[in-house]
């Protein structure tokens, strides 16, 4: 869905480096989410934001932080990357009342 | 909070057969149940959803059924084709200011020739 974009699409980094993954959307949705997906596994919620002033931790927030710069932008940071953060990261948006989520194309992250 | 369980975790069917994936949810306030399909290396995409005011919804070869009393819902794929091979996720949510989707753990469907 071209309405939700993520940059970069692929990233290789080294242990201890700080990196940022960015998500932008043109859907006009207030709600945005960051998920992590390990190979062969399901979606784990890292953080979510219901509006610009609202940030909430998900299931696996340790080692991650987020910033909601505007309604359309939601960034995920890894403060000090470690190898077990190697995964596929998805951003998603939704709009109430029915919480259909629309996913970005994903960022494939490799931490060496 | 909501808990969604999904079974089976893997499912292999022959082309042309039907496939059924089942999910149960815990929160009786949940009233929206989408299903997502994720092809290898791609993003999850919505394929069908159902709201609690109906018991069944169909879209060509796929259908979803909902049993609110038992708190379970199922995805049915008929006349399976190789392109149906993917991971399928169910999810549930309630409407409300603090609601959000809770996903199941996924089912890997393999359609063999």
PDB file of N, CA and C in Angstrom, chain A residues 40-41, chain B residues 6-13 18-22 85-88 105-111:
ATOM      1  N   UNK A  40       9.601 -16.574  10.552  1.00  0.00           N
ATOM      2  CA  UNK A  40       8.678 -17.670  10.840  1.00  0.00           C
ATOM      3  C   UNK A  40       7.748 -17.429  12.011  1.00  0.00           C
ATOM      4  N   UNK A  41       7.771 -16.235  12.553  1.00  0.00           N
ATOM      5  CA  UNK A  41       6.955 -15.976  13.732  1.00  0.00           C
ATOM      6  C   UNK A  41       5.927 -14.873  13.467  1.00  0.00           C
TER       7      UNK A  41
ATOM      8  N   UNK B   6      -4.842 -18.951  17.890  1.00  0.00           N
ATOM      9  CA  UNK B   6      -5.047 -19.341  16.501  1.00  0.00           C
ATOM     10  C   UNK B   6      -4.512 -20.745  16.271  1.00  0.00           C
ATOM     11  N   UNK B   7      -5.302 -21.552  15.550  1.00  0.00           N
ATOM     12  CA  UNK B   7      -4.919 -22.929  15.256  1.00  0.00           C
ATOM     13  C   UNK B   7      -5.391 -23.324  13.849  1.00  0.00           C
ATOM     14  N   UNK B   8      -4.657 -24.182  13.145  1.00  0.00           N
ATOM     15  CA  UNK B   8      -3.352 -24.728  13.542  1.00  0.00           C
ATOM     16  C   UNK B   8      -2.228 -23.742  13.237  1.00  0.00           C
ATOM     17  N   UNK B   9      -1.038 -24.035  13.652  1.00  0.00           N
ATOM     18  CA  UNK B   9       0.092 -23.165  13.330  1.00  0.00           C
ATOM     19  C   UNK B   9       0.590 -23.436  11.909  1.00  0.00           C
ATOM     20  N   UNK B  10       0.431 -24.659  11.439  1.00  0.00           N
ATOM     21  CA  UNK B  10       0.763 -24.987  10.053  1.00  0.00           C
ATOM     22  C   UNK B  10      -0.349 -25.859   9.486  1.00  0.00           C
ATOM     23  N   UNK B  11      -0.576 -25.710   8.193  1.00  0.00           N
ATOM     24  CA  UNK B  11      -1.642 -26.439   7.529  1.00  0.00           C
ATOM     25  C   UNK B  11      -1.216 -26.712   6.088  1.00  0.00           C
ATOM     26  N   UNK B  12      -1.269 -27.963   5.707  1.00  0.00           N
ATOM     27  CA  UNK B  12      -0.923 -28.337   4.345  1.00  0.00           C
ATOM     28  C   UNK B  12      -2.137 -28.988   3.697  1.00  0.00           C
ATOM     29  N   UNK B  13      -2.522 -28.489   2.533  1.00  0.00           N
ATOM     30  CA  UNK B  13      -3.663 -29.044   1.809  1.00  0.00           C
ATOM     31  C   UNK B  13      -3.271 -29.213   0.346  1.00  0.00           C
ATOM     32  N   UNK B  18     -10.269 -27.689   0.586  1.00  0.00           N
ATOM     33  CA  UNK B  18     -10.599 -26.545   1.429  1.00  0.00           C
ATOM     34  C   UNK B  18      -9.638 -26.459   2.607  1.00  0.00           C
ATOM     35  N   UNK B  19      -9.488 -25.243   3.126  1.00  0.00           N
ATOM     36  CA  UNK B  19      -8.650 -25.003   4.304  1.00  0.00           C
ATOM     37  C   UNK B  19      -9.458 -24.217   5.322  1.00  0.00           C
ATOM     38  N   UNK B  20      -9.314 -24.584   6.585  1.00  0.00           N
ATOM     39  CA  UNK B  20     -10.018 -23.887   7.660  1.00  0.00           C
ATOM     40  C   UNK B  20      -9.020 -23.511   8.751  1.00  0.00           C
ATOM     41  N   UNK B  21      -9.049 -22.270   9.144  1.00  0.00           N
ATOM     42  CA  UNK B  21      -8.202 -21.767  10.230  1.00  0.00           C
ATOM     43  C   UNK B  21      -9.119 -21.201  11.304  1.00  0.00           C
ATOM     44  N   UNK B  22      -8.836 -21.561  12.557  1.00  0.00           N
ATOM     45  CA  UNK B  22      -9.735 -21.182  13.647  1.00  0.00           C
ATOM     46  C   UNK B  22      -9.053 -20.278  14.663  1.00  0.00           C
ATOM     47  N   UNK B  85      -0.935 -20.046  -0.754  1.00  0.00           N
ATOM     48  CA  UNK B  85       0.136 -20.363   0.188  1.00  0.00           C
ATOM     49  C   UNK B  85       0.674 -19.071   0.795  1.00  0.00           C
ATOM     50  N   UNK B  86       0.623 -18.979   2.114  1.00  0.00           N
ATOM     51  CA  UNK B  86       1.013 -17.759   2.827  1.00  0.00           C
ATOM     52  C   UNK B  86       0.823 -18.007   4.316  1.00  0.00           C
ATOM     53  N   UNK B  87       1.140 -16.987   5.103  1.00  0.00           N
ATOM     54  CA  UNK B  87       0.807 -17.007   6.518  1.00  0.00           C
ATOM     55  C   UNK B  87      -0.444 -16.158   6.722  1.00  0.00           C
ATOM     56  N   UNK B  88      -1.394 -16.688   7.456  1.00  0.00           N
ATOM     57  CA  UNK B  88      -2.652 -15.998   7.727  1.00  0.00           C
ATOM     58  C   UNK B  88      -2.736 -15.653   9.210  1.00  0.00           C
ATOM     59  N   UNK B 105      -1.293 -15.787  16.446  1.00  0.00           N
ATOM     60  CA  UNK B 105       0.109 -16.114  16.205  1.00  0.00           C
ATOM     61  C   UNK B 105       0.397 -16.549  14.774  1.00  0.00           C
ATOM     62  N   UNK B 106      -0.622 -16.708  13.968  1.00  0.00           N
ATOM     63  CA  UNK B 106      -0.423 -16.999  12.557  1.00  0.00           C
ATOM     64  C   UNK B 106      -0.525 -18.471  12.212  1.00  0.00           C
ATOM     65  N   UNK B 107      -0.964 -18.735  10.977  1.00  0.00           N
ATOM     66  CA  UNK B 107      -1.049 -20.089  10.426  1.00  0.00           C
ATOM     67  C   UNK B 107      -0.344 -20.093   9.076  1.00  0.00           C
ATOM     68  N   UNK B 108       0.624 -20.975   8.949  1.00  0.00           N
ATOM     69  CA  UNK B 108       1.307 -21.096   7.660  1.00  0.00           C
ATOM     70  C   UNK B 108       0.563 -22.116   6.817  1.00  0.00           C
ATOM     71  N   UNK B 109      -0.044 -21.649   5.734  1.00  0.00           N
ATOM     72  CA  UNK B 109      -0.790 -22.531   4.830  1.00  0.00           C
ATOM     73  C   UNK B 109       0.072 -22.860   3.623  1.00  0.00           C
ATOM     74  N   UNK B 110       0.201 -24.143   3.363  1.00  0.00           N
ATOM     75  CA  UNK B 110       0.934 -24.610   2.190  1.00  0.00           C
ATOM     76  C   UNK B 110      -0.038 -25.373   1.302  1.00  0.00           C
ATOM     77  N   UNK B 111      -0.194 -24.922   0.066  1.00  0.00           N
ATOM     78  CA  UNK B 111      -1.057 -25.603  -0.894  1.00  0.00           C
ATOM     79  C   UNK B 111      -0.157 -26.359  -1.865  1.00  0.00           C
TER      80      UNK B 111
END
